[in-house]
CSV table of C-alpha atoms and ligand atoms in Angstrom, one decimal:
chain,number,residue,atom,x,y,z
A,1,MET,CA,0.0,0.0,0.0
A,2,LYS,CA,1.2,3.5,-0.9
A,3,HIS,CA,1.2,6.5,1.3
A,4,LEU,CA,2.2,10.1,0.5
A,5,LEU,CA,4.4,11.3,3.3
A,6,SER,CA,7.1,13.2,1.4
A,7,PRO,CA,7.0,14.6,-2.2
A,8,LEU,CA,9.8,12.1,-3.0
A,9,ASP,CA,7.5,9.2,-2.4
A,10,LEU,CA,6.5,9.7,-6.0
A,11,SER,CA,9.1,9.2,-8.7
A,12,VAL,CA,9.4,11.8,-11.5
A,13,ASN,CA,7.5,9.5,-13.8
A,14,GLU,CA,4.7,8.9,-11.3
A,15,LEU,CA,4.5,12.6,-10.7
A,16,ASP,CA,4.2,13.3,-14.4
A,17,GLU,CA,1.4,10.7,-14.7
A,18,LEU,CA,-0.3,12.3,-11.7
A,19,LEU,CA,-0.1,15.8,-13.2
A,20,ASP,CA,-1.4,14.5,-16.5
A,21,LEU,CA,-4.3,13.0,-14.8
A,22,ALA,CA,-4.9,16.2,-12.8
A,23,ARG,CA,-4.8,18.1,-16.1
A,24,ASP,CA,-7.3,15.7,-17.6
A,25,ILE,CA,-9.6,16.1,-14.6
A,26,SER,CA,-9.3,19.9,-14.8
A,27,ARG,CA,-10.6,19.9,-18.4
A,28,ASP,CA,-13.8,18.0,-17.5
A,29,PRO,CA,-14.2,17.2,-13.8
A,30,SER,CA,-17.7,15.9,-14.3
A,31,ARG,CA,-16.3,12.8,-16.1
A,32,TYR,CA,-14.8,11.7,-12.8
A,33,SER,CA,-17.8,12.3,-10.6
A,34,HIS,CA,-18.5,8.6,-9.8
A,35,CYS,CA,-15.0,7.2,-9.6
A,36,CYS,CA,-15.1,7.1,-5.8
A,37,ASP,CA,-18.7,6.1,-5.3
A,38,GLY,CA,-18.9,4.4,-1.9
A,39,LYS,CA,-15.4,5.4,-0.8
A,40,LYS,CA,-14.7,7.5,2.3
A,41,LEU,CA,-11.9,10.0,3.0
A,42,ALA,CA,-11.1,10.9,6.6
A,43,THR,CA,-9.5,14.3,7.3
A,44,LEU,CA,-7.6,14.3,10.6
A,45,PHE,CA,-6.5,17.9,11.2
A,46,TYR,CA,-4.7,18.6,14.4
A,47,GLU,CA,-3.7,22.1,13.2
A,48,PRO,CA,-5.8,24.9,11.5
A,49,SER,CA,-6.4,24.7,7.8
A,50,THR,CA,-8.8,26.2,5.3
A,51,ARG,CA,-7.6,25.3,1.8
A,52,THR,CA,-5.9,21.9,2.5
A,53,ARG,CA,-8.7,20.4,4.4
A,54,LEU,CA,-11.5,21.8,2.3
A,55,SER,CA,-9.8,21.1,-1.0
A,56,PHE,CA,-9.3,17.5,0.1
A,57,GLU,CA,-13.0,17.3,1.0
A,58,ALA,CA,-14.1,19.0,-2.2
A,59,ALA,CA,-11.8,16.6,-4.1
A,60,MET,CA,-13.4,13.5,-2.6
A,61,LEU,CA,-17.0,14.9,-3.0
A,62,ASN,CA,-16.2,15.7,-6.7
A,63,LEU,CA,-15.2,12.1,-7.1
A,64,GLY,CA,-18.5,10.9,-5.7
A,65,GLY,CA,-17.1,9.8,-2.4
A,66,SER,CA,-17.9,11.0,1.1
A,67,VAL,CA,-15.9,12.6,3.9
A,68,LEU,CA,-15.6,12.5,7.7
A,69,GLY,CA,-13.1,13.8,10.1
A,70,PHE,CA,-12.2,16.5,12.6
A,71,ALA,CA,-10.8,20.0,12.1
A,72,SER,CA,-8.9,20.5,15.3
A,73,ALA,CA,-7.1,18.5,18.0
A,74,ASP,CA,-9.6,19.9,20.6
A,75,SER,CA,-12.5,18.3,18.9
A,76,SER,CA,-10.9,14.8,18.7
A,77,SER,CA,-9.8,12.3,21.4
A,78,ALA,CA,-6.3,13.8,21.2
A,79,ALA,CA,-7.7,16.2,23.8
A,80,LYS,CA,-8.2,13.1,26.1
A,81,GLY,CA,-4.6,12.0,25.4
A,82,GLU,CA,-5.2,9.4,22.6
A,83,SER,CA,-2.0,8.7,20.5
A,84,VAL,CA,-1.9,9.2,16.8
A,85,SER,CA,-1.1,5.5,16.5
A,86,ASP,CA,-4.3,4.5,18.2
A,87,THR,CA,-6.4,7.1,16.4
A,88,ILE,CA,-5.3,5.8,13.0
A,89,ARG,CA,-6.1,2.2,13.9
A,90,ILE,CA,-9.6,3.3,14.6
A,91,ILE,CA,-9.9,5.5,11.5
A,92,SER,CA,-8.7,2.6,9.4
A,93,CYS,CA,-12.0,0.9,10.3
A,94,TYR,CA,-14.1,3.8,9.2
A,95,ALA,CA,-12.5,5.2,6.0
A,96,ASP,CA,-10.7,4.1,2.8
A,97,ILE,CA,-8.0,6.8,2.8
A,98,CYS,CA,-7.0,9.7,5.1
A,99,ALA,CA,-5.3,13.0,5.1
A,100,MET,CA,-3.5,14.1,8.3
A,101,ARG,CA,-2.2,17.5,9.4
A,102,HIS,CA,-0.2,17.6,12.6
A,103,PRO,CA,2.0,20.1,14.4
A,104,LYS,CA,4.7,17.4,15.1
A,105,GLU,CA,7.2,16.6,12.4
A,106,GLY,CA,6.8,12.9,11.4
A,107,ALA,CA,3.4,12.3,12.9
A,108,PRO,CA,1.9,11.2,9.6
A,109,MET,CA,4.8,8.8,9.2
A,110,VAL,CA,4.1,7.3,12.6
A,111,ALA,CA,0.4,7.0,11.6
A,112,ALA,CA,1.3,5.3,8.3
A,113,GLY,CA,3.2,2.6,10.2
A,114,LYS,CA,0.0,1.6,12.0
A,115,SER,CA,-2.5,2.3,9.3
A,116,SER,CA,-4.2,-0.2,7.0
A,117,ILE,CA,-5.4,2.6,4.7
A,118,PRO,CA,-3.3,5.1,2.6
A,119,VAL,CA,-2.1,8.1,4.7
A,120,ILE,CA,-1.5,11.5,3.1
A,121,ASN,CA,0.7,14.0,4.9
A,122,ALA,CA,-1.3,17.2,4.7
A,123,GLY,CA,1.5,19.1,6.6
A,124,ASP,CA,3.6,18.1,9.5
A,125,GLY,CA,5.0,20.9,11.6
A,126,GLY,CA,7.7,22.9,9.9
A,127,HIS,CA,8.8,19.8,7.9
A,128,GLN,CA,6.9,18.9,4.7
A,129,HIS,CA,3.7,19.6,2.8
A,130,PRO,CA,3.7,17.2,-0.2
A,131,THR,CA,0.2,17.9,-1.5
A,132,GLN,CA,0.9,21.7,-1.6
A,133,THR,CA,4.0,20.8,-3.6
A,134,LEU,CA,1.8,18.8,-6.1
A,135,THR,CA,-0.4,21.9,-6.3
A,136,ASP,CA,2.7,24.1,-6.9
A,137,LEU,CA,4.1,21.8,-9.5
A,138,MET,CA,0.8,21.6,-11.4
A,139,THR,CA,0.5,25.4,-11.3
A,140,ILE,CA,4.0,25.9,-12.7
A,141,ARG,CA,3.6,23.2,-15.4
A,142,GLU,CA,0.2,24.6,-16.5
A,143,LEU,CA,1.4,28.2,-16.6
A,144,ARG,CA,4.9,27.6,-18.2
A,145,GLY,CA,4.2,24.3,-20.0
A,146,SER,CA,7.2,22.5,-18.4
A,147,LEU,CA,8.9,21.9,-15.1
A,148,ASN,CA,12.4,22.4,-16.6
A,149,ASP,CA,14.5,25.5,-17.3
A,150,PHE,CA,13.5,28.4,-15.0
A,151,THR,CA,14.6,30.6,-12.2
A,152,ILE,CA,12.5,30.5,-9.1
A,153,GLY,CA,12.7,32.9,-6.2
A,154,LEU,CA,11.4,31.6,-2.9
A,155,CYS,CA,10.7,34.5,-0.6
A,156,GLY,CA,9.8,35.0,3.1
A,157,ASP,CA,10.0,32.5,5.9
A,158,LEU,CA,12.2,29.8,4.4
A,159,LYS,CA,13.1,28.4,7.9
A,160,PHE,CA,9.7,27.3,9.1
A,161,GLY,CA,7.8,27.3,5.8
A,162,ARG,CA,7.2,23.6,5.1
A,163,THR,CA,5.8,24.3,1.6
A,164,VAL,CA,9.2,25.7,0.7
A,165,HIS,CA,11.1,22.7,2.0
A,166,SER,CA,8.9,20.2,0.1
A,167,LEU,CA,9.0,22.3,-3.1
A,168,ILE,CA,12.8,22.5,-3.1
A,169,ASN,CA,13.1,18.8,-2.4
A,170,SER,CA,10.9,18.1,-5.4
A,171,LEU,CA,12.2,20.7,-7.9
A,172,ILE,CA,15.8,19.6,-7.7
A,173,ARG,CA,14.8,16.5,-9.7
A,174,TYR,CA,14.0,18.7,-12.8
A,175,LYS,CA,16.5,20.1,-15.3
A,176,ASN,CA,18.1,23.5,-15.2
A,177,ILE,CA,16.3,25.2,-12.4
A,178,LYS,CA,18.0,28.0,-10.6
A,179,PHE,CA,17.0,28.8,-7.0
A,180,ILE,CA,17.2,32.2,-5.5
A,181,LEU,CA,16.4,32.0,-1.7
A,182,ILE,CA,15.2,35.4,-0.5
A,183,SER,CA,14.9,35.8,3.3
A,184,PRO,CA,16.1,37.8,6.3
A,185,LYS,CA,19.1,36.0,7.8
A,186,GLU,CA,17.0,34.9,10.7
A,187,LEU,CA,14.7,33.0,8.4
A,188,ARG,CA,17.1,31.3,6.0
A,189,VAL,CA,16.4,27.7,4.9
A,190,PRO,CA,17.4,25.0,7.5
A,191,ASP,CA,20.9,23.6,7.2
A,192,TYR,CA,19.7,20.2,6.0
A,193,ILE,CA,18.0,21.9,3.0
A,194,ARG,CA,21.2,23.9,2.1
A,195,GLU,CA,23.6,21.0,2.7
A,196,ASP,CA,21.8,17.7,2.2
A,197,VAL,CA,19.4,18.8,-0.5
A,198,LEU,CA,21.0,21.7,-2.5
A,199,ASN,CA,24.7,21.3,-2.1
A,200,ALA,CA,24.7,17.5,-2.0
A,201,ASN,CA,22.9,17.5,-5.4
A,202,HIS,CA,25.1,20.2,-6.9
A,203,VAL,CA,22.1,22.5,-7.4
A,204,GLU,CA,22.7,26.1,-8.4
A,205,PHE,CA,21.3,28.5,-5.7
A,206,GLU,CA,22.0,31.8,-4.1
A,207,GLU,CA,20.8,33.3,-0.8
A,208,VAL,CA,19.9,37.0,-0.8
A,209,GLU,CA,18.1,39.4,1.5
A,210,LYS,CA,16.7,42.0,-0.9
A,211,LEU,CA,13.8,41.1,-3.1
A,212,GLU,CA,14.1,44.1,-5.4
A,213,ASP,CA,17.6,43.2,-6.5
A,214,VAL,CA,16.6,39.8,-7.9
A,215,MET,CA,13.0,40.6,-9.2
A,216,PRO,CA,14.2,41.0,-12.8
A,217,LEU,CA,15.8,37.6,-12.9
A,218,LEU,CA,12.8,35.5,-11.8
A,219,ASP,CA,10.4,33.4,-13.8
A,220,ILE,CA,8.5,32.3,-10.7
A,221,LEU,CA,8.2,34.2,-7.4
A,222,TYR,CA,7.0,31.9,-4.6
A,223,MET,CA,5.9,34.2,-1.7
A,224,THR,CA,5.3,32.8,1.8
A,225,ARG,CA,3.9,34.0,5.1
A,226,VAL,CA,6.0,34.4,8.2
A,227,GLN,CA,4.9,31.3,10.2
A,228,ARG,CA,3.8,33.0,13.4
A,229,GLU,CA,2.8,29.7,15.2
A,230,ARG,CA,6.3,28.3,14.9
A,231,PHE,CA,8.1,31.2,16.5
A,232,PHE,CA,9.3,30.9,20.1
A,233,ASN,CA,8.9,34.5,20.8
A,234,GLU,CA,6.2,36.9,19.7
A,235,ASP,CA,8.5,40.0,19.5
A,236,GLU,CA,10.7,38.2,17.0
A,237,TYR,CA,7.7,37.4,14.9
A,238,LEU,CA,6.5,41.1,15.0
A,239,ARG,CA,10.0,42.2,13.9
A,240,MET,CA,10.0,39.8,10.9
A,241,LYS,CA,6.4,39.8,9.8
A,242,ASP,CA,6.4,42.7,7.4
A,243,PHE,CA,10.0,42.2,6.1
A,244,TYR,CA,8.7,41.6,2.6
A,245,ILE,CA,5.6,43.2,1.0
A,246,LEU,CA,5.2,42.6,-2.7
A,247,ASP,CA,3.5,45.6,-4.2
A,248,PRO,CA,2.9,47.1,-7.7
A,249,ALA,CA,6.3,49.0,-7.6
A,250,LYS,CA,8.2,45.7,-7.1
A,251,MET,CA,6.0,43.9,-9.7
A,252,ALA,CA,7.1,46.6,-12.2
A,253,LEU,CA,10.7,45.3,-11.9
A,254,ALA,CA,9.7,41.8,-12.9
A,255,LYS,CA,9.5,40.1,-16.3
A,256,LYS,CA,6.3,40.4,-18.1
A,257,ASP,CA,5.8,36.6,-18.0
A,258,MET,CA,6.9,36.0,-14.4
A,259,TYR,CA,4.2,34.4,-12.2
A,260,VAL,CA,3.6,34.9,-8.5
A,261,LEU,CA,2.6,31.9,-6.5
A,262,HIS,CA,1.7,31.7,-2.8
A,263,PRO,CA,0.4,28.6,-0.9
A,264,LEU,CA,-1.9,31.0,1.0
A,265,PRO,CA,-3.1,32.1,3.5
A,266,ARG,CA,-1.6,35.6,2.9
A,267,VAL,CA,-1.1,38.0,5.7
A,268,ASN,CA,0.6,41.2,4.5
A,269,GLU,CA,3.3,39.9,2.2
A,270,ILE,CA,1.4,40.5,-1.0
A,271,SER,CA,-0.5,43.7,-1.2
A,272,VAL,CA,-4.1,43.2,-2.5
A,273,GLU,CA,-3.3,45.6,-5.4
A,274,VAL,CA,-1.2,42.8,-6.9
A,275,ASP,CA,-4.3,40.6,-7.1
A,276,ASP,CA,-5.4,42.2,-10.4
A,277,ASP,CA,-2.0,41.8,-12.0
A,278,PRO,CA,-2.3,39.0,-14.7
A,279,ARG,CA,0.9,37.5,-13.3
A,280,ALA,CA,-0.7,36.9,-9.9
A,281,ALA,CA,-1.4,33.1,-10.0
A,282,TYR,CA,-2.2,32.3,-6.4
A,283,PHE,CA,-5.9,32.0,-6.6
A,284,LYS,CA,-5.6,29.9,-9.8
A,285,GLN,CA,-3.1,27.8,-7.8
A,286,ALA,CA,-5.8,27.1,-5.1
A,287,GLN,CA,-8.1,25.8,-7.9
A,288,PHE,CA,-5.4,23.5,-9.2
A,289,GLY,CA,-5.1,22.1,-5.7
A,290,VAL,CA,-8.5,20.5,-6.0
A,291,TYR,CA,-7.7,18.8,-9.3
A,292,VAL,CA,-4.3,17.5,-8.1
A,293,ARG,CA,-5.9,16.1,-4.9
A,294,MET,CA,-8.6,14.4,-7.0
A,295,ALA,CA,-5.8,12.8,-9.0
A,296,LEU,CA,-3.9,11.8,-5.9
A,297,ILE,CA,-6.9,10.1,-4.2
A,298,LEU,CA,-7.6,8.1,-7.4
A,299,LYS,CA,-3.9,7.0,-7.6
A,300,LEU,CA,-3.6,6.0,-3.9
A,301,LEU,CA,-6.9,4.1,-4.1
A,302,GLU,CA,-5.7,2.5,-7.4
A,303,LEU,CA,-8.7,3.8,-9.3
A,304,ASP,CA,-6.6,5.9,-11.7
A,305,LYS,CA,-6.6,3.3,-14.4
A,306,LYS,CA,-10.4,2.8,-14.3
A,307,GLU,CA,-12.2,3.8,-17.5
A,308,VAL,CA,-14.2,7.0,-17.1
B,1,NCD,C1,0.5,26.4,4.1
B,1,NCD,C2,0.7,25.4,5.2
B,1,NCD,O1,-0.2,25.0,5.9
B,1,NCD,O2,1.9,25.1,5.4
B,1,NCD,N1,-0.9,26.6,3.8
B,1,NCD,C3,-1.5,25.7,3.0
B,1,NCD,O3,-1.6,24.5,3.2
B,1,NCD,N2,-1.9,26.2,1.8
B,1,NCD,C4,1.2,27.7,4.1
B,1,NCD,C5,1.0,28.5,5.4
B,1,NCD,O4,0.3,28.1,6.3
B,1,NCD,O5,1.6,29.6,5.4
């Protein structure tokens, strides 16, 4: 049985197939509306979420399946002290597949070890967020036509931003991608990303602090929010939170065909005036998130080869 715990659980070929299926779904989602008749998805969310949880639920409903679950640790037996391992054993009796978000790094992996249904990591602490990466990859591929040959700037909280860690891990497998890591020095990528992922794979990257300086070089700008909930100290968060604000003046420095992505939620890091710029792709990205999750559910339930 397959789980999705890290973006690297899928080979590049499997990823291509998944993104092809997601594209096919996006062209006519109604063709897939009975693929999961009778199947159930459980969403086990121990941390807040809007897009990830609801896009998973929308994805399963679009496929004809049903959903059950909880949206916070307080409303589950975790509040009584139940372990993730016990919870997943129980959920395995109730559902066919589950998506889990947890504040502790590795919790979905622990769950997968005890589960008899596929477990999808929907975000574990500051570690990984593989289904956001699938969404990001689909967005880049649909907008640019390919996942090779571009320069991407990742900007903001690169230390705690799990979407950034998963995206870098995944993109290094494609050809001729240059990474520009834009962050204050306090929020640079963790050492394991710099050493074990980028340097170990001889990937070209630079680390800079000023967004304006690199704007003209970028094909993709991936903005992120400063991850307030992972700071030890509120004053430090307040000092960092408005470090970057993407506004029309900065957009004027960029290429005409650059795209801005953001996993959302946005706080202040993209001014709302940028939303009307045709290069702002973050709301489209959220829509792709539903199609790619539909494709993932079909793949993990091994329903992807079924005729529609
Ligand atoms: C991200 C997350 O939860 O890591 N949100 C999401 O799933 N789209 C990004 C964030 O919270 O900043």
